[in-house]
Structure formats: structure tokens, C-alpha cells
mmCIF file of C-alpha atoms and ligand atoms in Angstrom:
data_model
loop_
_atom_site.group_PDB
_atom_site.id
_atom_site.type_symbol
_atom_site.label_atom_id
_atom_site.label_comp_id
_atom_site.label_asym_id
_atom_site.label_seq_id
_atom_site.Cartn_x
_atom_site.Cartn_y
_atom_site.Cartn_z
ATOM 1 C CA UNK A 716 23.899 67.359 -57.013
ATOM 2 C CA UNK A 717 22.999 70.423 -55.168
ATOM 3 C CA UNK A 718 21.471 71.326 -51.915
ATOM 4 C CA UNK A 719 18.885 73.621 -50.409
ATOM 5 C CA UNK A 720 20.103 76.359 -47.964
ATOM 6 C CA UNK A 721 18.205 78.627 -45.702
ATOM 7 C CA UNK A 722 21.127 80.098 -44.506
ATOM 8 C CA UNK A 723 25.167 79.373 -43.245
ATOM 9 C CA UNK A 724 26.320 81.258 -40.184
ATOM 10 C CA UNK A 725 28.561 81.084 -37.286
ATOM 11 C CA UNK A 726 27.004 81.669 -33.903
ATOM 12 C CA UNK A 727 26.854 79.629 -29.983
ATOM 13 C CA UNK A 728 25.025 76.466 -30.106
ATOM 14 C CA UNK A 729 21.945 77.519 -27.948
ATOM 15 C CA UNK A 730 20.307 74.582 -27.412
ATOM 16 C CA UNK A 731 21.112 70.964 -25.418
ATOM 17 C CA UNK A 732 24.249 69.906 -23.557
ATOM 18 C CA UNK A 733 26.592 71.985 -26.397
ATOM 19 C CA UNK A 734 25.064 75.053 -24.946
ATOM 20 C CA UNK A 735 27.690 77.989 -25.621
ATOM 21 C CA UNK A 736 30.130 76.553 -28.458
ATOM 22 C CA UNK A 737 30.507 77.934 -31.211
ATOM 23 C CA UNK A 738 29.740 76.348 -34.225
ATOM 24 C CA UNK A 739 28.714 76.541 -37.570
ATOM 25 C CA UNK A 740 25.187 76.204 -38.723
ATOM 26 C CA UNK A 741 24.003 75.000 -42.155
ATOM 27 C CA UNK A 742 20.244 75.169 -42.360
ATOM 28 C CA UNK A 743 18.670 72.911 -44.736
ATOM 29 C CA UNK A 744 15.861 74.131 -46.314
ATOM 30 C CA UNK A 745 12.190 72.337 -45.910
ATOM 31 C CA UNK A 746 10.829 69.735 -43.352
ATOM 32 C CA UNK A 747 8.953 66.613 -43.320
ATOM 33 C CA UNK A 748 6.900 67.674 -40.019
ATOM 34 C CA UNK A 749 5.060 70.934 -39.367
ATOM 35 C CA UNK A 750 5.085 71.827 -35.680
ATOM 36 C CA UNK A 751 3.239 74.307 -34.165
ATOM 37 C CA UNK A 752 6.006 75.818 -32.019
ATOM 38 C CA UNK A 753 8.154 76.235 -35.523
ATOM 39 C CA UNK A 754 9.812 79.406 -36.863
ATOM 40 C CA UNK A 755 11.444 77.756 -39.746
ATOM 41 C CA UNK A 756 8.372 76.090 -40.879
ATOM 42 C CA UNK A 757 7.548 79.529 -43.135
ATOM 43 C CA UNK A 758 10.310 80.202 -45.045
ATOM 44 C CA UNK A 759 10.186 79.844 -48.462
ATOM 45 C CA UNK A 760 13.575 81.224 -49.676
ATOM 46 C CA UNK A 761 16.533 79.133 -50.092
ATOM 47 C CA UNK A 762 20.045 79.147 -51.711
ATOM 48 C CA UNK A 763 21.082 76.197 -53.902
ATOM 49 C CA UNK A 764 25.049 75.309 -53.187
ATOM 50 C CA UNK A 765 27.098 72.180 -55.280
ATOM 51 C CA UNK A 766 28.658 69.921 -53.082
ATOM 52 C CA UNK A 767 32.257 71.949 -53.217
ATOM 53 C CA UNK A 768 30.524 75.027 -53.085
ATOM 54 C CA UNK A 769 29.008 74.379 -49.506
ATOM 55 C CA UNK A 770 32.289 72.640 -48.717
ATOM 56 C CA UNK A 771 34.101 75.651 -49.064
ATOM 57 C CA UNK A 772 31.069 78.239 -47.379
ATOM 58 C CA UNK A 773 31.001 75.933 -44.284
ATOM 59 C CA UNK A 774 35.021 75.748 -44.110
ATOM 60 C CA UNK A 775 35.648 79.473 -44.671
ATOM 61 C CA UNK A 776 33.387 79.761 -41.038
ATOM 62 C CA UNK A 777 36.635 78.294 -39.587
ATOM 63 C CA UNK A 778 34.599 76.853 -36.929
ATOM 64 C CA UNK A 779 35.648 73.328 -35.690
ATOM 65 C CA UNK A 780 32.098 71.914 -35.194
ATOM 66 C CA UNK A 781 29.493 72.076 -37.955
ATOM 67 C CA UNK A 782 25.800 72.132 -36.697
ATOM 68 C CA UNK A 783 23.547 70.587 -39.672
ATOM 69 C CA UNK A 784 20.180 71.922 -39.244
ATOM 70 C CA UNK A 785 16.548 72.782 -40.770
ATOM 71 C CA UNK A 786 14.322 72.252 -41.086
ATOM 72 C CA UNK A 787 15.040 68.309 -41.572
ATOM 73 C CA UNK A 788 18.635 67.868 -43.072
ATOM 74 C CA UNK A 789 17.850 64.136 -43.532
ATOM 75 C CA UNK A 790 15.592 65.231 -46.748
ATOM 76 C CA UNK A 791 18.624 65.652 -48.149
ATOM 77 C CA UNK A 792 20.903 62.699 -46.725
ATOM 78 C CA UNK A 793 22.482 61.731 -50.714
ATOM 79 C CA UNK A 794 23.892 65.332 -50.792
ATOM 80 C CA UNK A 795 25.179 65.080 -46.968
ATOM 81 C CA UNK A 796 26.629 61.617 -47.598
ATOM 82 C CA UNK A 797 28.603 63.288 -49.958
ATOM 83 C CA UNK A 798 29.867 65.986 -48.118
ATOM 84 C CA UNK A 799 30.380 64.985 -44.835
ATOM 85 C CA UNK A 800 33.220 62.720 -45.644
ATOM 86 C CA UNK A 801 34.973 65.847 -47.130
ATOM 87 C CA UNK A 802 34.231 67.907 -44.112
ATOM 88 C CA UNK A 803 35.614 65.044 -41.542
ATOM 89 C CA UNK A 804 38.760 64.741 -43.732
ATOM 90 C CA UNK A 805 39.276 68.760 -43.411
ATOM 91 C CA UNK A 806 38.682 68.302 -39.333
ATOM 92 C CA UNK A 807 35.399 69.041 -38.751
ATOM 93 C CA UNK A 808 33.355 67.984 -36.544
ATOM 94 C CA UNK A 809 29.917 66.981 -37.503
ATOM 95 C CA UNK A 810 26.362 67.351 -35.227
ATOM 96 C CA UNK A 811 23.376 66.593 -36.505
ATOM 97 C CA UNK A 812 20.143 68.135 -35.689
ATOM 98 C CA UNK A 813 17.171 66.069 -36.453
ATOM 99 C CA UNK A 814 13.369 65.424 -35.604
ATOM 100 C CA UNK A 815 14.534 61.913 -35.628
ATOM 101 C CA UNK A 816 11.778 59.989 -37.616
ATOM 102 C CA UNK A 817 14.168 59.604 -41.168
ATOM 103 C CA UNK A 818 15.817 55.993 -40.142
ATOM 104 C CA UNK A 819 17.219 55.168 -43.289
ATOM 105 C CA UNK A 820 18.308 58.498 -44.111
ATOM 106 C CA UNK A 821 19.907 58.050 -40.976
ATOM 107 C CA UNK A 822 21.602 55.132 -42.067
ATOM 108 C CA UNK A 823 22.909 56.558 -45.424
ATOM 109 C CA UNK A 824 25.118 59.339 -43.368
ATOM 110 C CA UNK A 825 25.496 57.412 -39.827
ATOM 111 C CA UNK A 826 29.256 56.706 -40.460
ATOM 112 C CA UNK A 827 30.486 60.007 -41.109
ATOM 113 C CA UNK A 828 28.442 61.453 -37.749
ATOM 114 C CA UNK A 829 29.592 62.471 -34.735
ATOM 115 C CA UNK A 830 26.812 63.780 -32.504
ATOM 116 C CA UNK A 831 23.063 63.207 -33.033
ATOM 117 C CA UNK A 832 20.634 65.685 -31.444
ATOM 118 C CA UNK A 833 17.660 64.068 -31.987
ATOM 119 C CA UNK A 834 14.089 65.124 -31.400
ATOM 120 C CA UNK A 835 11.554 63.569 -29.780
ATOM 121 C CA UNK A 836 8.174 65.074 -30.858
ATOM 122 C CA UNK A 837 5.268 64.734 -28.433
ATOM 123 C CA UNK A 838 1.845 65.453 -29.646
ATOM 124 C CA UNK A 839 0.473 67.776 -27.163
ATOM 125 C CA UNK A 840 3.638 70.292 -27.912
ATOM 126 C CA UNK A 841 3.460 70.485 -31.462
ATOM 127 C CA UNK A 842 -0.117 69.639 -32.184
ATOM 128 C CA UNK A 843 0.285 67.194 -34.532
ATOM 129 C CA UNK A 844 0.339 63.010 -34.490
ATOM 130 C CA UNK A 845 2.639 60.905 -32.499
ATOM 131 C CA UNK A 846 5.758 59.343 -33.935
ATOM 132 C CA UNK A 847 6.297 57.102 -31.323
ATOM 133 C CA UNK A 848 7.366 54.022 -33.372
ATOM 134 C CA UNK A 849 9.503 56.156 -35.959
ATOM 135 C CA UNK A 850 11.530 57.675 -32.738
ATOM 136 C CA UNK A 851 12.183 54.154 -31.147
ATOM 137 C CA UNK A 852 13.528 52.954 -34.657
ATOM 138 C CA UNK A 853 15.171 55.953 -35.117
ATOM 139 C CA UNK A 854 16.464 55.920 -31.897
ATOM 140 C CA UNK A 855 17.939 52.141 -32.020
ATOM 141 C CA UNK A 856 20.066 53.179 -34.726
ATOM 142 C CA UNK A 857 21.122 56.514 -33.332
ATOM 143 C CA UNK A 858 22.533 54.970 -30.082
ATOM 144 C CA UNK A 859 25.431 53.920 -31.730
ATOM 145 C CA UNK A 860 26.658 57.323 -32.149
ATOM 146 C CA UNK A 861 26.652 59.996 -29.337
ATOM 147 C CA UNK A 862 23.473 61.164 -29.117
ATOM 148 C CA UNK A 863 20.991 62.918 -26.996
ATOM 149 C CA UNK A 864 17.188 64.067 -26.954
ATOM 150 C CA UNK A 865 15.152 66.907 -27.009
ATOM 151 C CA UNK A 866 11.521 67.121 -26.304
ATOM 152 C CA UNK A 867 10.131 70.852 -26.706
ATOM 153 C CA UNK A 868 7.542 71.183 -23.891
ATOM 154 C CA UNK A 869 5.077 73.994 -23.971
ATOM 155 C CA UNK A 870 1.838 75.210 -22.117
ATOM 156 C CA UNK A 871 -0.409 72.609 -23.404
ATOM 157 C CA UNK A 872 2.048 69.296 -23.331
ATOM 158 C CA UNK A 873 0.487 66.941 -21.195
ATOM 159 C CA UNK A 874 2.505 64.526 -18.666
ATOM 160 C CA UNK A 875 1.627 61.535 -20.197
ATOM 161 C CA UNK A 876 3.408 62.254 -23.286
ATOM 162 C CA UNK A 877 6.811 63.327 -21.662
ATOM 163 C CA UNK A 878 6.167 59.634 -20.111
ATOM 164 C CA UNK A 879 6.191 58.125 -23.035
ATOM 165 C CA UNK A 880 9.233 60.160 -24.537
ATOM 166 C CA UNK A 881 11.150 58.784 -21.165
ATOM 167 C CA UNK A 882 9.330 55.501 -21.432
ATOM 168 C CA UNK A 883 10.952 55.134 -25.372
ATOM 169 C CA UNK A 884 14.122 56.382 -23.980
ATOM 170 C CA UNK A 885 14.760 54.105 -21.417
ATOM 171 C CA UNK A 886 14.104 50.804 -23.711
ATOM 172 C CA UNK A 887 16.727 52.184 -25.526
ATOM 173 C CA UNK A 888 19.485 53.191 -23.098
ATOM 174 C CA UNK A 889 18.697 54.988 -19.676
ATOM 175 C CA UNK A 890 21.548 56.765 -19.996
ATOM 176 C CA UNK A 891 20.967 58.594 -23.117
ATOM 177 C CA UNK A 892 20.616 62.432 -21.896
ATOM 178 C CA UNK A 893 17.125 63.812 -21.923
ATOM 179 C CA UNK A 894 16.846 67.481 -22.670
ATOM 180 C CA UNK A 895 13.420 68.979 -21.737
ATOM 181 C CA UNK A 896 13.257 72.312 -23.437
ATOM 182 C CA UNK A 897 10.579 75.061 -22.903
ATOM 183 C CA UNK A 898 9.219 76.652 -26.267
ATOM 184 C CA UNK A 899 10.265 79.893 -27.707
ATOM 185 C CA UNK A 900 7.595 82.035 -29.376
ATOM 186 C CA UNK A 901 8.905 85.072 -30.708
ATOM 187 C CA UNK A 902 12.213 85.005 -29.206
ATOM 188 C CA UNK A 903 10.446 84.520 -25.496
ATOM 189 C CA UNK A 904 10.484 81.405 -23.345
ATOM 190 C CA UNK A 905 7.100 80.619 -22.122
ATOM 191 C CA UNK A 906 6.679 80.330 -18.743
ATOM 192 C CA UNK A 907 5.720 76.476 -18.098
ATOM 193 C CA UNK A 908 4.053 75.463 -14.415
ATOM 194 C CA UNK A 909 4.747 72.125 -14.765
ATOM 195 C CA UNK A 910 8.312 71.954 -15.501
ATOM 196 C CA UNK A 911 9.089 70.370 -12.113
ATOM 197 C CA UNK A 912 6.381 67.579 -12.597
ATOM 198 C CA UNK A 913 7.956 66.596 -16.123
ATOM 199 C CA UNK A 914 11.571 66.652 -14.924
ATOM 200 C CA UNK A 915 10.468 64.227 -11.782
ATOM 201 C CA UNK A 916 8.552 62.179 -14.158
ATOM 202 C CA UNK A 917 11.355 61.665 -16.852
ATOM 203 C CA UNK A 918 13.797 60.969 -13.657
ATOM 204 C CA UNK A 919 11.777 58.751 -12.443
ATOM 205 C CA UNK A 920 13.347 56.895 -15.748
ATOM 206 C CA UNK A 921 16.215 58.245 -17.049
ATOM 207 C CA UNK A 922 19.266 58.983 -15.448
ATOM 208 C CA UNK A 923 20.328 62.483 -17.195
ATOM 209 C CA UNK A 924 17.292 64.900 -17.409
ATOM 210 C CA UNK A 925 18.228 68.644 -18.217
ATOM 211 C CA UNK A 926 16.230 71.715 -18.729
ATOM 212 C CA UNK A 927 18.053 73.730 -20.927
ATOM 213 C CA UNK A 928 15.740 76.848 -22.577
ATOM 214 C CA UNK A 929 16.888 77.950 -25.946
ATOM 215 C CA UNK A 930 19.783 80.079 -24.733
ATOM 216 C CA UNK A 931 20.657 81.956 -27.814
ATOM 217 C CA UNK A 932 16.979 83.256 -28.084
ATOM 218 C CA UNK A 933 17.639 84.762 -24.240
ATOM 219 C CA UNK A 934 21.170 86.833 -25.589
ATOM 220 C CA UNK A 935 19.566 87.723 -28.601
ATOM 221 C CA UNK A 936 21.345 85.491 -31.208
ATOM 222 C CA UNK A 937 21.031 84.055 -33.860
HETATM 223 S S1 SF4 B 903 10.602 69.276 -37.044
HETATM 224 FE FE1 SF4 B 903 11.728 71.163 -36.562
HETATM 225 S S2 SF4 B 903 11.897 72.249 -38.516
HETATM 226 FE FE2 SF4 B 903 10.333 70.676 -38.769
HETATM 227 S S3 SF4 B 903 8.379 71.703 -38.352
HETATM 228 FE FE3 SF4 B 903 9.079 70.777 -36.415
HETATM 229 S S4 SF4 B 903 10.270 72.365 -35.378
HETATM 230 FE FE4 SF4 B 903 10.041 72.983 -37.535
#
């Protein structure tokens, strides 16, 4: 079996409530979504690894945290259910990054996950369709790992649909972090008036709302 790189690196986490660890990032090549806001969405050039041959690339990092990325690493969840029992036996933590829609890819690599970052993807940000339904089933499978949410807002997302993010949230778990996150365009966070109005509305709900920008885009990062 072999997988579809973008690229391996070691660098801070820069986004959500792991802000400022370092980690290492694989990121999977392709995605199942096509947001406006995206940077990855683009690329077309990708590396092919073997199971042991990623094994070893991601180890040599010597990083203790291993950021799975994308694109969507779910479209691959066969190749990361066979890896990521490796990794865990050789220490490593695992945190996945996902747009949180793939349930039963989910399910195929839940066991050997520690940390789910999981996107919830509201309309009026990424100018696409909703995925209401996929995110709550997602969601109620998720919650039995550590997980959290991110919702990119950006000039044009409208209030109600950070309500319904919270809304989907809190049938869940009210508990579960909320992570409002102001878009990036070329490496610059857009300014967002009505930051203050979605964090009041999501508190209204949820008992741990955060906005955290994209902090390795303000240091110049990768
Ligand atoms: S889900 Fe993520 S990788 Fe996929 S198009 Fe949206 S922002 Fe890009």
C-alpha cells in the first residue's frame, strides 16, 4: 500500500488549543471538500511513501506528537490504520486534523487516535453546502476521543451558521472546546467585525469558546 504526501515537516502547531508545540506534520495529499478559504486545495504534486517508508520519515522528525493533515487524511484511513499502530508503539503521539464529515473512515483508525481536531464547515465561510448531518455523526463518534472544533469564520459568515455549529455542538457535549478561527488569505488574518457577536453567540451554548487566529501564518511559519 502506499500513500500520498504533500509534504513532512517539523514546525509549531499554529492552530487550536495546541497552539505553539511542536510537532510533526504529514500532509496528505487531496480532499473531499473544496473551500473557498483553502491554500491546499491547488496543489497537484505529491510524494508516494510505503507504509515503513513514512514510518521512518515521520520518526526521523524526532518530534513526540505527529499532526496528520491535508487536505483530508481520512481519504486514506486503510494506509493510516496501518501505520498508526506502528507510530503509537514507537511513542508517538497521534492528532488528527480533519473536516470531520468521513465517519467510517473515522471508525477504521479511531482506536489508535489520540486527539481529533475536527472541522466544522459552515456554508457562508467556505461557500459551499452545509454538512450539518455528516458533522453531528461525525461528531458522536469523535467524542469518545479528545477532541475539539474549529469553525473558520471569515467576512461573509453569517451568525446563524456559527449558531448552528454551537447548536450541533452542544447536543453532543457542551463541553467540547469550540475554536472560532478568523481566515488567512495569503498569510494575512482578515480583519472580522463581528468576532465579538459570534463568540457571545457560541457562549451563549458552549462552555469553552476560543479565538485562536492561525498563529504560525502571524511568525511566518510554516
Ligand atoms: S476541508 Fe480543508 S483541505 Fe479540504 S478544501 Fe477545505 S480547507 Fe482545504
Amino acid at each position: 500500500m502506499k500513500a500520498k504526501i504533500v509534504e513532512i515537516f517539523s514546525s509549531i502547531q499554529g492552530e487550536g488549543p495546541y497552539v505553539g508545540e511542536r510537532q510533526v506534520f504529514a500532509r496528505f495529499f487531496g480532499c473531499n471538500m473544496s473551500c473557498r478559504f483553502c491554500d491546499e486545495r491547488k496543489k497537484t504534486d505529491f510524494l508516494e511513501y510505503s507504509e515503513e517508508g513514512l514510518v521512518e520519515k515521520i520518526i526521523a522528525e524526532g518530534e513526540a506528537t505527529v499532526s496528520l493533515t491535508g487536505g483530508e487524511p481520512l481519504l486514506q484511513a486503510d494506509f493510516l490504520k496501518a501505520i498508526l499502530p506502528v507510530l503509537k508503539e514507537r511513542g508517538l503521539k497521534i492528532y488528527l486534523e480533519t473536516n470531520g464529515v468521513l465517519k467510517h473512515a473515522l471508525l477504521k483508525v479511531m482506536d489508535h487516535v489520540d486527539i481529533i481536531s475536527m472541522d466544522v464547515k459552515l456554508p457562508s465561510s467556505t461557500g459551499r453546502g452545509a454538512y450539518w448531518d455528516a458533522h453531528s455523526e461525525f461528531l458522536k463518534e469523535a467524542v469518545r476521543k479528545e477532541v475539539f472544533i474549529k469553525s473558520v469564520v471569515t467576512p461573509k459568515t453569517l451568525l446563524s451558521d456559527i449558531e448552528k455549529a454551537a447548536s450541533l455542538v452542544k447536543a453532543v457535549d457542551k463541553n467540547i472546546p469550540f475554536i472560532i478561527q478568523p481566515v488567512s488569505y495569503n498569510d494575512n488574518i482578515e480583519g472580522i467585525d463581528e468576532l465579538d457577536t459570534f463568540f457571545d453567540s457560541a457562549k451563549n451554548m458552549l462552555d469553552d469558546v476560543r479565538i485562536i487566529p492561525q498563529v504560525h501564518k502571524i511568525l511566518g511559519v510554516k
